[in-house]
Amino acid sequence: MADNVTSLFRSTAAHSPSMAALARESDGAGPVDFCIPCNPYFPTPAMFEDMATRLREIITYYPSSADTITAELCSLLQLPPQCVAMGNGSTELITWIDHLLVRESLAVPVPTFGRWTDQPMETGKRVDMFPLQESGGFALDLAQYAEFIRARGTKVAVICNPNNPDGGFLHKHAVVQFMDAMADLDLVVIDESFLEFADAEVEPSVVQEAMLRPNVIVLRSLGKNFGLHGIRFGYLVANPALAGRVRSMLPKWNLNSFAEHVVFMLKEHGTEYQQSLHQVRRDRMDMSGQLSSLPGLTVYPSQGNFLFVRLPVGAEGTVVRDRMLTEHRLLVRECGNKIGSSSRFLRLVVRPQVDVRRLVSGLEQVLYGTSRRGAAVPEQATGTGYSSGTAAIDRLFSETNGAGTQGLAAQAIGAGTGAPGLPAAPAAGIGMPLPAVPSPVPVGTDGGMPMPAAASSGPQQMPQQAPQPLQPPPMQSPPMQSPPVPQQPVPQQMPQQMPQQMPQQMPQHPLAAPAQVPAPAPAPVPAPMPAAASYPSPQMPTGPTPPGVPARGGLTAAQVRGTDGLSQAPGASWSGAQSWPEAAGMGQLS
């Protein structure tokens, strides 16, 4: 079975094999799934029983038209049907967005969902990939991303919020500012497929703002949120002109009977759905804490229903994945085939605590050698020849299995970028600028683990604004300039002032009823490029890292949300269509 399983993963390109394929290669029973990111608490057992009772009717007859199913969904979400297009999964909508609205180039941060890179490349478009840096916790700096887009001359920009696979989150006000700064692009896509699992904001979605702008599409998933990937249904929200253009290309019966049945039964189960989201968020905190207790394992903060983890130095992700499946019947997502990632990383879906305990036990046996096949991580003193794609990090931490020491960092600083064993930066291609070897940085004096510098992006790296000192130094050398002409001093030129703020956010216009359709927006007017300082940067905490920290840099999931991580979200009691959670699944509409 092991050889067959390995071949299945090798034949699926940037995606994992289906559960059906894995079940066929085993005894017919699938493994515990930590790979496919869907809601484990919804639908409820009663809803599944209802679908099973009506199975014959559901699969025998044609569904209603897509317009009928879309109208029912919009009545729940309180969105105008003219601004919504439903697809047979978000992948169908991504395909039509590419065919209809992407002319020549598309920019997207990586790593991310594979269809945002694969689909436009399959149709001959240029894909400009903005690499997210491991040293920064894979956080997306919107100011640098905007500069990258301007320098490349890209026509379409994509943001996934939260991002897949790392779960990185962007606050609503920053996303709206980015949308306004990119008002002159052909299209801006905000993929909110996992946003309903986020709790960093009460209402983080930008669907209302998208409907008022002529070049913005928000993409939403239903299969992930409702725990029904197999049904294949999702939707997009945009200005009526954009949404109508996509909707006009979709088949009349592109949604199946299962999708129709689920959409029409949702109005009776709003309370259960909201409770399932709360439970996933609680499980995410618990799972993060349990995984962070494993030596050498780094867990990054996430606002999705999954966690992005970096394996200890020396652990090969494909080996860990195969052994977890064949020895423990646990399916994990190894991310070596994701652009911008490597086999040092796994994406683990949030599941109930009983499954998480089994996962942690399996990882302990595979990584640290308590199973009969030995450890996947070599002894700390022996080091490893394995390269994760971040050579400087592997070299700095290999002798201590990821703990790091100031002595190693000091040695790296003395060696410089030409140290033996560090490869030179590869040449940049047309698309993604490949990062060069990270240049070392001085080590702090707090005794903690040294933070490696962000990788340089080579010739394609965007210029960054130099940080301003808090206080001027006591003596400052004058800038270099040509020798002055006698009795003709050169007048000092004042630097041109850069705009310090993004254009003001457009006021939110809540839709009182689905019949109210926003007027088509005027022609886009290019917004002035903001200074980098106009985008908020994550504040890194100082001092000792709290116990159980799930990510390098001291940011726990609770700190990302600005809470203690223990307070439960306020309860609600939805009973009908008018009280269904709004499009982001975060609150109740009046």
mmCIF file with all atom_site columns, C-alpha atoms in Angstrom, residues 183 209-216 238-242 506 517-525:
data_model
loop_
_atom_site.group_PDB
_atom_site.id
_atom_site.type_symbol
_atom_site.label_atom_id
_atom_site.label_alt_id
_atom_site.label_comp_id
_atom_site.label_asym_id
_atom_site.label_entity_id
_atom_site.label_seq_id
_atom_site.pdbx_PDB_ins_code
_atom_site.Cartn_x
_atom_site.Cartn_y
_atom_site.Cartn_z
_atom_site.occupancy
_atom_site.B_iso_or_equiv
_atom_site.pdbx_formal_charge
_atom_site.auth_seq_id
_atom_site.auth_comp_id
_atom_site.auth_asym_id
_atom_site.auth_atom_id
_atom_site.pdbx_PDB_model_num
ATOM 1  C CA . ALA A 1 183 ? -8.570  51.241 -8.678  1.00 0.00 ? 183 ALA A CA 1
ATOM 2  C CA . GLU A 1 209 ? -17.372 47.506 -0.476  1.00 0.00 ? 209 GLU A CA 1
ATOM 3  C CA . ALA A 1 210 ? -16.846 45.286 -3.539  1.00 0.00 ? 210 ALA A CA 1
ATOM 4  C CA . MET A 1 211 ? -20.362 45.914 -4.858  1.00 0.00 ? 211 MET A CA 1
ATOM 5  C CA . LEU A 1 212 ? -19.645 49.673 -4.958  1.00 0.00 ? 212 LEU A CA 1
ATOM 6  C CA . ARG A 1 213 ? -16.434 49.391 -6.991  1.00 0.00 ? 213 ARG A CA 1
ATOM 7  C CA . PRO A 1 214 ? -16.162 48.691 -10.717 1.00 0.00 ? 214 PRO A CA 1
ATOM 8  C CA . ASN A 1 215 ? -13.124 46.369 -10.638 1.00 0.00 ? 215 ASN A CA 1
ATOM 9  C CA . VAL A 1 216 ? -13.401 44.275 -7.457  1.00 0.00 ? 216 VAL A CA 1
ATOM 10 C CA . ALA A 1 238 ? -19.197 42.102 -7.376  1.00 0.00 ? 238 ALA A CA 1
ATOM 11 C CA . ASN A 1 239 ? -20.658 45.181 -9.058  1.00 0.00 ? 239 ASN A CA 1
ATOM 12 C CA . PRO A 1 240 ? -23.729 44.136 -11.130 1.00 0.00 ? 240 PRO A CA 1
ATOM 13 C CA . ALA A 1 241 ? -21.833 44.581 -14.388 1.00 0.00 ? 241 ALA A CA 1
ATOM 14 C CA . LEU A 1 242 ? -18.960 42.312 -13.333 1.00 0.00 ? 242 LEU A CA 1
ATOM 15 C CA . MET A 1 506 ? -15.839 54.551 1.111   1.00 0.00 ? 506 MET A CA 1
ATOM 16 C CA . VAL A 1 517 ? -28.940 47.279 -6.299  1.00 0.00 ? 517 VAL A CA 1
ATOM 17 C CA . PRO A 1 518 ? -26.038 49.739 -6.096  1.00 0.00 ? 518 PRO A CA 1
ATOM 18 C CA . ALA A 1 519 ? -25.641 52.012 -9.087  1.00 0.00 ? 519 ALA A CA 1
ATOM 19 C CA . PRO A 1 520 ? -22.778 51.183 -11.452 1.00 0.00 ? 520 PRO A CA 1
ATOM 20 C CA . ALA A 1 521 ? -19.637 52.887 -10.284 1.00 0.00 ? 521 ALA A CA 1
ATOM 21 C CA . PRO A 1 522 ? -17.960 55.556 -12.438 1.00 0.00 ? 522 PRO A CA 1
ATOM 22 C CA . ALA A 1 523 ? -14.870 54.849 -14.487 1.00 0.00 ? 523 ALA A CA 1
ATOM 23 C CA . PRO A 1 524 ? -11.885 53.979 -12.305 1.00 0.00 ? 524 PRO A CA 1
ATOM 24 C CA . VAL A 1 525 ? -9.560  56.795 -11.378 1.00 0.00 ? 525 VAL A CA 1
#
